[in-house]
Amino acid sequence: MSTARPGRVAAAWPVVPLLTALALWGWAIRHTDVSALDDYGLVSALHPTFWAGLAVLTAGFWFTVRDPRRRAGWPAAFVLGLLVMERATQAVLYPTPLYAWAWKHDAVIDHLLTSGGLQSADRLGDMAVYDQWPGFFAAQAALVRLLGVDNAAMYMAWWPLVSSVLLLLPLLLIYRTFTRDRRLIWTAVWLFCLGNWVGQDYFSPQSVAFALHLGVLAVVLRRYGRPGARDARQRQAVWTVLLSVLVIAIVVSHQLTPGMLVVTLLALALTRRHRDWAPLVTTVVIFLAWCLTAALPFLSAAMPDMIRSVGDIGANVETGYGSTPTGTGAVATSWAARLLSASVLLLALAGVLRARELRRRALPLLLVAAAPLPMFVASSYGSEMIFRVLMFMLPGAAFFAAAALLPTSQLPTSQLPVSQPPASQWPASHLPEARTPSAAPGETHRETSARRRLTSRSLPSLPSPPPLRYAAWLSPLVLLAATLAFVPSYSGKDRVNYFPPGEVALVRQLFDQAPDDSLVVAANRNYPLAYEQYWRVDHYWFLEDTRTHVDDIVRDPAAVLARDMAGVEAPARAYFLLTQGQVANSEMNGQLNSAQLRRVRESVEGSPRFERVARNSAGVLYVLKPAS
């Protein structure tokens, strides 16, 4: 009894850094003020204990995951702690949801609930594209009804945490296809969470489509890469049905993800190990069927621009008016994100070059990382293709980056025995993972033997780690630096993305009083509810107009804006809205500075053509008076 108790205490040691990190995070949340964010976003607003909590969490994870005596659940607990600290912080701190695009998606869901069905471009204009890929929005509309809430804004602040947790299961299945060593698996998962800073985990179709994308890859890598007899092929037919369901959900929800999935499956199908064309053919058929039916109106109109953009690689790194970060904070956070992604990719390259045997066994993951690169040539995707390519490369890149961080003695090598060594040479925690798999129901003796041989070749268990040397401290320091760098990369633009309650209330007041066919004029679309009731109210964002027209507005704001807004006929009204979110977006993206926008507001304020409707600390709302 007395000897067992110290053993249990030692086994539960990881709970100390985990709870300490979460306690520091909780203290930081209570002592962080987000009422006045600067150009560094959440980075400069966070209480110092937040950074201490991240450091404790990272150190606890590193020493726990490398210790074979620890149960496999501890690394999972640390990864969940990381997601809570880095994905739930904004949901706890901010009283309103982030991102203008998330509010836009809430408006699309509201449209589906209001109209009761899909509508075409002659009714919705450009917004009809969402009715041609309605999967995500229809599912969310059903969820809103099921939960009995007013709209998706009631829960969409927590979506980054939910969508990130959804990625863990397919990611673990993918990594466990190539190794059973939990040190490599969980270090790769940790790096994946850090490298996935591009912001596509927010309330969006992309967040769900990416999880489904990883689900398809997990099924293909685990169920289509093994030779089998006729009954094995019959079992693969069952998996093809599951694949079809996943692919349909992707295709009806998002435009880009099916293309990324096709190029990835094509790369896998060209290898001997995964030369099964069923997943690729299934995906292509479903993708083309949707494009030639429901999505055809949008594609027909957009096809000329899509063809012209082929080969325009420069659009992915375009700079200039409206696309260049300005200000010390914006530049610093932009560079932090670039260095974080570059570090993960360089570590991945080092892992590929360093672990030759791992590279051979995990070749499909290397192809998964490289397959999205041709999409740079296919389209700029509104200058966002570089971010999407990075995200789709990340599952494979994180795996090899983790291999670069682990000591050489912990990586699979050709010298490792094919068969398992005696149990006495292995830590007790490794014994369950080292057992030879038993026969599956209905499996012949020959198939069982073949599966065991394949498992012993591709899923080696690794020896316990050697004691840390001075050089070994470099890996945890790199991991800690990447963990800390995630915060500015992910939250450094919160001055743009956060809308205080006053801004939400001001915009809601506008749409509560705007008659049908009214016009809302704003500097840009970076404000909450920007697309609210888009099926009955028109919008005009003048900073998205030509530069010459923007210069005309800056020279004589009230006169030019009044002329632009004069075509609205009664009883509709023309409104001019200027909020702090618009000012932040304009400043930090190199458009108009605060002084120029203040001049616009003062000109409208002093013009007899405009009447002020509402004003608070977050913005001001004017209406154009009817012409006499």
XYZ file of C-alpha atoms in Angstrom:
628
model
C 0.000 0.000 0.000
C 2.740 2.447 1.019
C 4.812 1.711 -2.085
C 1.815 1.942 -4.410
C 0.862 5.425 -3.199
C 4.116 7.152 -4.307
C 3.731 5.423 -7.647
C 0.257 6.820 -8.087
C 1.453 10.264 -7.054
C 4.295 10.130 -9.580
C 1.906 8.949 -12.304
C -0.395 11.899 -11.604
C 2.426 14.461 -11.604
C 1.330 16.082 -14.930
C -1.809 17.387 -13.261
C 0.346 19.965 -11.447
C 1.558 21.955 -14.494
C -1.787 21.471 -16.234
C -3.837 22.926 -13.381
C -1.218 25.607 -12.733
C -1.391 26.746 -16.361
C -5.193 26.844 -16.319
C -5.167 28.744 -13.010
C -2.788 31.340 -14.461
C -5.027 31.577 -17.519
C -8.089 32.133 -15.355
C -6.276 34.846 -13.388
C -5.214 36.521 -16.631
C -8.777 36.475 -17.971
C -10.070 38.208 -14.852
C -7.401 40.935 -15.080
C -7.413 41.653 -18.821
C -9.154 44.776 -20.156
C -10.196 44.717 -23.833
C -12.068 48.024 -23.827
C -9.244 49.880 -25.614
C -7.254 47.637 -27.956
C -4.240 49.038 -29.802
C -2.590 47.923 -33.047
C -1.168 44.841 -31.308
C -4.666 43.538 -30.677
C -5.069 41.164 -27.780
C -1.286 40.752 -27.388
C -0.702 43.997 -25.471
C -3.977 43.732 -23.552
C -3.365 40.304 -22.007
C -2.266 40.134 -18.389
C 1.331 38.802 -18.032
C 0.105 35.691 -16.228
C -1.381 34.495 -19.521
C 2.098 34.171 -21.013
C 3.347 32.461 -17.848
C 0.470 29.987 -18.128
C 1.409 29.158 -21.730
C 5.024 28.596 -20.695
C 4.013 26.265 -17.855
C 1.605 24.385 -20.122
C 4.234 23.904 -22.838
C 6.881 22.713 -20.377
C 4.430 20.310 -18.757
C 3.408 18.928 -22.147
C 6.989 18.423 -23.317
C 8.170 16.512 -20.261
C 4.945 14.523 -20.026
C 4.781 13.441 -23.648
C 8.409 12.259 -23.620
C 7.948 10.118 -20.523
C 6.798 6.587 -21.505
C 5.585 5.977 -17.947
C 2.742 8.466 -18.363
C -0.671 7.364 -19.490
C -1.680 8.267 -23.041
C -4.472 10.510 -21.782
C -2.124 13.136 -20.370
C -0.876 14.491 -23.740
C -4.497 14.761 -24.850
C -5.308 16.747 -21.709
C -2.460 19.176 -22.402
C -3.548 19.640 -26.033
C -7.099 20.379 -24.891
C -5.648 22.845 -22.386
C -3.760 24.523 -25.230
C -6.923 24.831 -27.312
C -8.811 26.314 -24.377
C -6.112 28.890 -23.679
C -5.588 29.911 -27.290
C -9.071 29.449 -28.790
C -11.461 30.148 -25.926
C -9.733 33.259 -24.571
C -11.462 35.561 -27.030
C -14.864 33.996 -26.394
C -14.460 34.617 -22.660
C -12.991 38.118 -22.899
C -15.148 39.682 -25.610
C -18.843 40.260 -24.950
C -19.683 40.032 -28.670
C -18.531 37.602 -31.402
C -15.459 38.430 -33.481
C -15.072 38.770 -37.264
C -17.307 40.624 -39.691
C -17.417 37.451 -41.806
C -18.888 35.485 -38.912
C -21.658 38.089 -38.621
C -22.157 37.784 -42.373
C -22.665 34.033 -42.080
C -25.172 34.640 -39.296
C -27.082 36.893 -41.720
C -27.146 34.090 -44.322
C -28.615 31.721 -41.730
C -31.183 34.346 -40.796
C -32.095 34.645 -44.481
C -32.699 30.893 -44.719
C -34.859 30.964 -41.604
C -36.784 34.001 -42.857
C -37.314 33.006 -46.478
C -37.809 29.314 -45.765
C -35.762 28.237 -48.797
C -33.020 29.006 -51.301
C -33.226 31.901 -53.738
C -31.500 32.833 -56.984
C -29.276 35.713 -58.073
C -32.166 37.782 -59.450
C -33.392 38.116 -55.849
C -30.132 38.201 -53.896
C -27.460 39.416 -56.309
C -23.916 38.415 -55.308
C -25.145 36.932 -52.034
C -26.881 34.156 -53.970
C -23.561 32.294 -53.968
C -24.334 31.174 -50.420
C -27.640 29.698 -51.555
C -25.713 27.657 -54.132
C -23.453 26.154 -51.430
C -25.973 25.979 -48.576
C -24.814 22.916 -46.643
C -23.226 24.665 -43.666
C -25.902 27.333 -43.439
C -28.802 24.888 -43.672
C -27.267 22.775 -40.912
C -26.781 25.844 -38.716
C -30.342 26.999 -39.371
C -31.548 23.613 -38.161
C -29.282 23.907 -35.105
C -30.676 27.358 -34.286
C -34.198 25.929 -34.387
C -33.152 22.896 -32.359
C -31.498 24.980 -29.621
C -34.364 27.451 -29.537
C -32.072 30.512 -29.743
C -32.717 33.725 -31.676
C -29.740 33.364 -34.024
C -26.321 31.791 -34.423
C -24.681 34.813 -32.765
C -25.739 33.258 -29.462
C -23.030 30.588 -29.785
C -20.730 31.438 -32.686
C -18.108 33.061 -30.394
C -17.260 29.540 -29.190
C -17.013 28.091 -32.680
C -13.181 28.378 -32.951
C -12.813 26.093 -29.946
C -15.462 23.652 -31.176
C -14.101 23.453 -34.714
C -10.529 22.984 -33.449
C -11.565 20.095 -31.204
C -13.364 18.500 -34.170
C -10.018 18.283 -36.003
C -8.359 16.157 -33.330
C -10.002 12.795 -34.071
C -9.243 12.634 -37.827
C -5.786 14.052 -37.192
C -4.993 11.350 -34.646
C -6.287 8.656 -36.995
C -4.045 9.977 -39.767
C -0.921 10.062 -37.598
C -1.577 6.662 -36.034
C -1.591 5.217 -39.537
C 2.175 5.765 -39.715
C 3.378 5.430 -36.134
C 2.190 4.239 -32.746
C 4.695 6.326 -30.847
C 2.646 8.831 -28.899
C 5.589 11.209 -28.528
C 5.691 11.773 -32.258
C 1.887 11.795 -32.602
C 1.114 14.302 -29.870
C 4.036 16.598 -30.679
C 2.700 16.702 -34.241
C -0.800 17.490 -32.963
C 0.597 20.293 -30.794
C 2.461 21.804 -33.755
C -0.629 21.477 -35.915
C -2.642 23.500 -33.384
C 0.053 26.180 -33.354
C 0.499 26.315 -37.118
C -3.238 26.617 -37.737
C -3.299 30.362 -37.027
C -4.846 31.513 -40.323
C -8.259 32.107 -38.726
C -10.365 29.618 -40.692
C -11.617 28.051 -37.489
C -14.160 30.829 -37.025
C -17.895 30.407 -37.694
C -17.618 29.492 -41.371
C -18.217 26.707 -43.910
C -14.434 26.320 -44.242
C -14.069 25.257 -40.610
C -16.417 22.282 -41.034
C -15.241 21.452 -44.551
C -11.636 21.232 -43.352
C -12.600 18.771 -40.595
C -14.474 16.668 -43.167
C -11.457 16.902 -45.489
C -9.251 15.400 -42.771
C -11.910 12.756 -42.158
C -11.776 11.685 -45.807
C -7.972 11.511 -45.704
C -8.106 9.431 -42.516
C -10.419 6.885 -44.168
C -8.363 6.748 -47.369
C -5.023 6.395 -45.604
C -6.244 3.738 -43.187
C -8.646 1.701 -45.352
C -7.465 2.046 -48.947
C -3.737 1.558 -48.586
C -3.712 -2.171 -47.844
C -3.981 -4.998 -50.377
C -6.745 -7.490 -49.760
C -8.832 -10.293 -51.203
C -12.393 -10.092 -52.486
C -14.013 -9.778 -49.065
C -11.565 -6.966 -48.248
C -12.759 -5.190 -51.367
C -16.322 -5.663 -50.205
C -15.450 -3.997 -46.915
C -13.893 -1.142 -48.881
C -17.233 -0.694 -50.622
C -18.711 0.101 -47.210
C -15.990 2.683 -46.643
C -16.704 4.153 -50.074
C -20.288 4.793 -48.947
C -18.951 6.640 -45.892
C -16.561 8.578 -48.113
C -19.446 9.568 -50.357
C -21.361 11.003 -47.411
C -18.340 13.017 -46.258
C -17.580 14.276 -49.759
C -21.195 15.311 -50.361
C -21.132 17.306 -47.123
C -17.949 19.052 -48.288
C -19.130 19.731 -51.832
C -22.455 21.299 -50.831
C -20.814 23.513 -48.194
C -17.650 25.047 -49.625
C -16.167 25.998 -52.975
C -12.428 25.519 -52.421
C -12.142 22.439 -50.198
C -13.346 19.936 -52.868
C -10.586 21.160 -55.187
C -7.990 20.713 -52.447
C -9.351 17.232 -51.749
C -9.167 16.238 -55.413
C -5.505 17.241 -55.811
C -4.604 15.460 -52.550
C -6.377 12.230 -53.510
C -4.783 12.388 -56.954
C -1.326 12.627 -55.390
C -2.085 9.629 -53.160
C -3.503 7.579 -56.030
C -0.255 7.970 -57.989
C 1.676 6.015 -55.340
C 1.912 2.225 -55.215
C 0.707 2.132 -51.635
C -2.593 3.907 -52.368
C -3.209 3.015 -55.999
C -6.945 2.733 -55.525
C -8.888 5.143 -57.705
C -12.246 4.685 -55.970
C -11.881 7.651 -53.536
C -10.665 10.003 -56.266
C -13.313 8.981 -58.798
C -16.050 9.226 -56.178
C -14.941 12.743 -55.189
C -14.615 13.977 -58.772
C -18.037 12.638 -59.794
C -19.799 14.235 -56.810
C -17.892 17.507 -57.275
C -18.722 17.764 -60.985
C -22.355 16.813 -60.407
C -22.796 19.720 -58.001
C -20.873 22.190 -60.182
C -22.995 21.339 -63.228
C -26.307 21.639 -61.398
C -26.817 23.724 -58.237
C -23.605 25.760 -58.529
C -23.817 26.310 -62.291
C -25.321 29.859 -62.155
C -22.449 31.187 -60.064
C -19.753 29.288 -61.963
C -21.072 30.441 -65.325
C -20.783 34.075 -64.258
C -17.447 33.675 -62.461
C -15.706 31.406 -64.969
C -14.145 34.196 -67.116
C -12.505 35.754 -64.050
C -11.423 32.334 -62.804
C -9.753 31.545 -66.132
C -7.977 34.913 -66.189
C -6.630 34.342 -62.671
C -4.923 31.059 -63.579
C -1.183 31.569 -63.240
C -1.507 34.878 -61.401
C 0.749 33.861 -58.533
C 1.552 37.476 -57.700
C -2.012 38.072 -56.523
C -1.271 35.878 -53.505
C 1.353 38.319 -52.259
C -0.255 41.484 -53.574
C 0.557 44.739 -51.816
C -0.654 48.279 -52.338
C -3.756 50.262 -51.540
C -5.915 48.394 -49.068
C -3.689 45.326 -48.846
C -0.574 46.487 -46.980
C -0.426 46.311 -43.168
C 0.483 49.702 -41.715
C 1.517 50.676 -38.231
C 4.027 49.037 -35.916
C 1.513 46.621 -34.411
C 0.065 45.458 -37.723
C 3.511 44.897 -39.225
C 4.790 43.082 -36.115
C 1.836 40.688 -35.916
C 2.028 40.062 -39.659
C 5.687 39.097 -39.358
C 4.982 36.920 -36.332
C 2.499 34.919 -38.410
C 4.918 34.602 -41.310
C 7.776 33.479 -39.070
C 5.551 30.938 -37.332
C 4.500 29.333 -40.611
C 8.056 29.486 -41.970
C 9.353 27.820 -38.806
C 6.893 24.935 -39.053
C 7.715 24.417 -42.740
C 11.480 24.580 -42.113
C 11.155 22.116 -39.256
C 9.156 19.861 -41.565
C 11.914 20.035 -44.169
C 14.491 19.203 -41.502
C 12.377 16.254 -40.364
C 12.089 14.945 -43.923
C 15.840 15.158 -44.475
C 16.740 13.833 -41.042
C 14.469 10.810 -40.682
C 14.978 8.778 -43.818
C 13.098 5.711 -42.616
C 10.191 7.802 -41.354
C 10.102 9.621 -44.678
C 9.771 6.308 -46.501
C 7.035 4.963 -44.245
C 5.091 8.235 -44.077
C 5.450 9.123 -47.761
C 1.664 9.618 -48.101
C 1.811 12.359 -45.441
C 4.589 14.029 -47.388
C 2.331 13.978 -50.440
C -0.543 15.401 -48.373
C 1.723 18.317 -47.446
C 2.911 18.937 -51.011
C -0.340 18.363 -52.930
C -1.950 21.797 -52.245
C 1.007 23.724 -53.717
C -0.292 23.670 -57.352
C -3.381 25.576 -56.177
C -1.182 28.696 -56.085
C -1.252 28.609 -59.873
C -4.929 27.733 -60.194
C -6.355 30.813 -58.457
C -5.591 33.610 -56.027
C -8.967 33.044 -54.282
C -9.307 36.713 -53.463
C -5.635 36.930 -52.374
C -6.343 34.252 -49.728
C -4.967 31.201 -51.523
C -1.624 31.445 -49.740
C -3.377 31.099 -46.367
C -5.565 28.208 -47.523
C -2.582 26.348 -48.996
C -0.700 26.723 -45.715
C -3.670 25.327 -43.822
C -4.092 22.292 -46.076
C -0.339 21.582 -46.008
C -0.276 21.654 -42.223
C -1.367 18.064 -41.358
C 1.613 16.591 -43.183
C 4.018 19.403 -42.356
C 3.315 19.208 -38.608
C 4.103 15.467 -38.559
C 7.570 15.895 -40.042
C 8.175 19.060 -38.001
C 7.566 16.977 -34.883
C 10.140 14.471 -36.145
C 12.674 17.303 -36.323
C 12.066 18.218 -32.670
C 12.406 14.687 -31.269
C 15.896 13.287 -30.548
C 17.303 10.990 -33.226
C 17.101 7.996 -30.887
C 13.304 8.411 -30.771
C 12.719 8.260 -34.527
C 12.001 5.066 -36.522
C 15.108 3.703 -38.202
C 15.827 0.778 -40.445
C 17.807 -0.801 -37.600
C 14.675 -1.259 -35.455
C 13.567 -4.905 -35.369
C 10.556 -5.857 -37.425
C 9.208 -8.067 -34.673
C 8.530 -6.815 -31.183
C 11.387 -7.212 -28.639
C 10.828 -9.060 -25.383
C 8.361 -7.438 -23.048
C 11.022 -6.971 -20.417
C 12.793 -4.419 -22.637
C 9.746 -2.154 -22.968
C 8.089 0.234 -20.529
C 4.770 -1.033 -19.232
C 2.894 1.849 -20.873
C 4.057 0.659 -24.301
C 2.924 -2.929 -23.977
C -0.704 -2.395 -25.125
C 0.495 -0.570 -28.238
C 3.043 -3.260 -29.052
C 0.653 -6.182 -29.059
C 0.148 -7.998 -32.313
C -3.336 -7.294 -33.643
C -5.793 -10.148 -33.441
C -7.814 -11.425 -36.355
C -10.767 -9.331 -37.383
C -14.177 -10.990 -37.703
C -14.450 -12.825 -41.027
C -10.745 -12.428 -41.769
C -8.782 -15.364 -43.214
C -5.512 -16.557 -41.730
C -3.573 -15.233 -44.757
C -5.139 -11.766 -44.448
C -4.412 -11.683 -40.715
C -0.765 -12.567 -41.329
C -0.461 -9.918 -44.039
C -1.975 -7.276 -41.766
C 0.376 -8.188 -38.945
C 3.399 -7.930 -41.225
C 2.220 -4.533 -42.480
C 1.592 -3.317 -38.928
C 5.035 -4.382 -37.768
C 6.629 -2.538 -40.693
C 4.648 0.713 -40.589
C 3.763 1.112 -36.920
C 6.993 0.673 -34.948
C 7.056 1.265 -31.223
C 10.039 3.288 -30.072
C 12.439 2.888 -27.146
C 12.201 5.085 -24.080
C 13.876 8.492 -24.423
C 17.430 9.071 -23.222
C 18.121 11.583 -20.461
C 18.027 15.226 -21.548
C 21.350 16.726 -22.568
C 22.094 20.418 -22.936
C 21.502 20.318 -26.694
C 18.134 18.676 -26.092
C 16.860 21.880 -24.491
C 16.746 23.449 -27.950
C 13.624 21.487 -28.929
C 11.438 22.555 -25.987
C 12.609 26.149 -26.424
C 11.584 26.038 -30.089
C 8.228 24.557 -29.086
C 7.743 27.279 -26.470
C 8.637 30.038 -28.942
C 6.123 28.666 -31.448
C 3.455 28.434 -28.737
C 3.972 32.054 -27.726
C 4.139 33.218 -31.356
C 0.692 31.787 -32.014
C -0.946 34.502 -29.902
C 0.105 37.534 -32.017
C -0.400 35.512 -35.198
C -3.950 34.579 -34.219
C -5.098 37.531 -32.074
C -2.860 40.367 -33.225
C -5.605 41.925 -35.367
C -8.335 41.931 -32.748
C -8.565 45.709 -32.971
C -10.062 45.079 -36.423
C -11.999 41.926 -35.573
C -13.623 42.938 -32.272
C -16.852 44.949 -32.236
C -17.879 46.325 -28.810
C -21.522 46.153 -27.706
C -22.014 49.821 -28.579
C -21.101 49.188 -32.214
C -23.444 46.212 -32.388
C -26.269 48.265 -30.856
C -25.696 51.153 -33.304
C -25.839 48.921 -36.378
C -28.845 47.038 -35.032
C -30.641 50.358 -34.583
C -29.969 51.138 -38.234
C -31.549 47.948 -39.523
C -34.456 48.157 -37.102
C -35.554 51.430 -38.700
C -34.405 51.096 -42.335
C -37.335 50.688 -44.786
C -37.174 48.169 -47.620
C -34.835 49.054 -50.518
C -32.836 51.436 -48.346
C -29.116 52.031 -48.957
C -26.372 51.794 -46.326
C -23.105 53.564 -47.183
C -19.999 52.834 -45.101
C -16.240 53.105 -45.475
C -15.809 49.314 -45.615
C -17.670 46.180 -44.580
C -15.813 45.703 -41.284
C -18.673 46.168 -38.841
C -21.116 43.779 -37.166
C -24.354 42.910 -38.944
C -22.909 44.376 -42.158
C -25.046 41.997 -44.216
C -28.068 42.053 -41.955
C -31.260 41.773 -44.012
C -29.239 41.861 -47.235
C -32.280 40.582 -49.135
C -34.065 43.919 -48.613
C -31.308 46.523 -47.956
C -28.505 47.510 -50.360
C -24.922 48.283 -49.354
C -22.119 50.447 -50.744
C -18.598 50.466 -49.260
C -16.780 53.409 -50.802
C -13.230 52.290 -49.934
C -13.753 49.330 -52.261
C -14.447 51.714 -55.149
C -11.751 53.004 -57.513
C -8.925 55.000 -55.962
C -9.887 58.104 -57.937
C -13.402 58.066 -56.511
C -12.048 57.567 -52.995
C -9.833 60.623 -53.550
C -12.910 62.592 -54.643
C -14.690 61.637 -51.432
C -11.692 62.679 -49.325
C -11.551 66.081 -51.063
C -15.252 66.899 -50.584
C -16.854 64.160 -48.483
C -20.371 65.482 -47.900
C -20.985 66.622 -51.487
C -19.692 63.456 -53.171
C -21.422 61.106 -50.732
C -24.710 63.001 -51.055
C -24.486 62.661 -54.842
C -23.743 58.929 -54.568
C -26.713 58.422 -52.239
C -29.214 60.595 -54.057
C -30.704 57.846 -56.214
C -32.667 56.238 -53.352
C -36.394 56.832 -53.741
C -38.863 57.292 -50.902
C -40.012 55.651 -48.732
C -36.538 54.062 -48.735
C -33.755 56.013 -47.018
C -30.025 56.427 -47.579
C -27.827 56.062 -44.479
C -24.176 56.831 -43.846
C -22.549 54.691 -41.132
C -19.056 55.124 -39.692
C -17.874 52.893 -36.827
C -14.638 52.176 -34.996
C -14.322 48.806 -36.730
C -14.256 50.535 -40.114
C -11.639 53.019 -38.909
C -9.421 50.245 -37.511
C -9.663 48.203 -40.709
C -8.911 51.215 -42.902
C -5.900 52.262 -40.848
C -4.335 48.850 -40.393
C -4.714 47.898 -44.078
C -3.231 51.039 -45.583
C -6.402 52.754 -46.820
C -7.469 56.024 -45.153
C -6.005 57.031 -41.805
C -8.014 58.192 -38.803
C -7.461 61.856 -39.634
C -8.917 61.426 -43.144
C -11.913 59.471 -41.864
C -12.456 62.062 -39.136
C -12.560 64.713 -41.851
C -15.186 62.665 -43.700
C -17.305 62.425 -40.549
C -16.951 66.137 -39.743
C -17.890 67.090 -43.297
C -21.048 64.965 -43.158
C -21.826 66.260 -39.664
C -21.686 69.881 -40.832
C -23.594 69.374 -44.076
C -27.247 70.496 -44.272
C -27.885 67.511 -46.554
C -27.410 65.013 -43.692
C -29.131 64.489 -40.375
C -27.551 62.617 -37.478
C -29.727 59.694 -36.359
C -27.620 58.110 -33.611
C -24.185 58.311 -32.060
C -22.257 56.544 -29.299
C -18.634 55.822 -28.389
C -18.358 53.192 -31.148
C -19.684 55.154 -34.136
C -22.174 57.495 -35.693
C -25.157 57.115 -38.049
C -26.526 59.735 -40.478
C -29.416 59.768 -42.923
C -29.579 61.744 -46.170
C -32.402 64.259 -46.056
C -34.932 64.095 -48.896
C -34.235 66.576 -51.674
C -36.469 69.669 -51.536
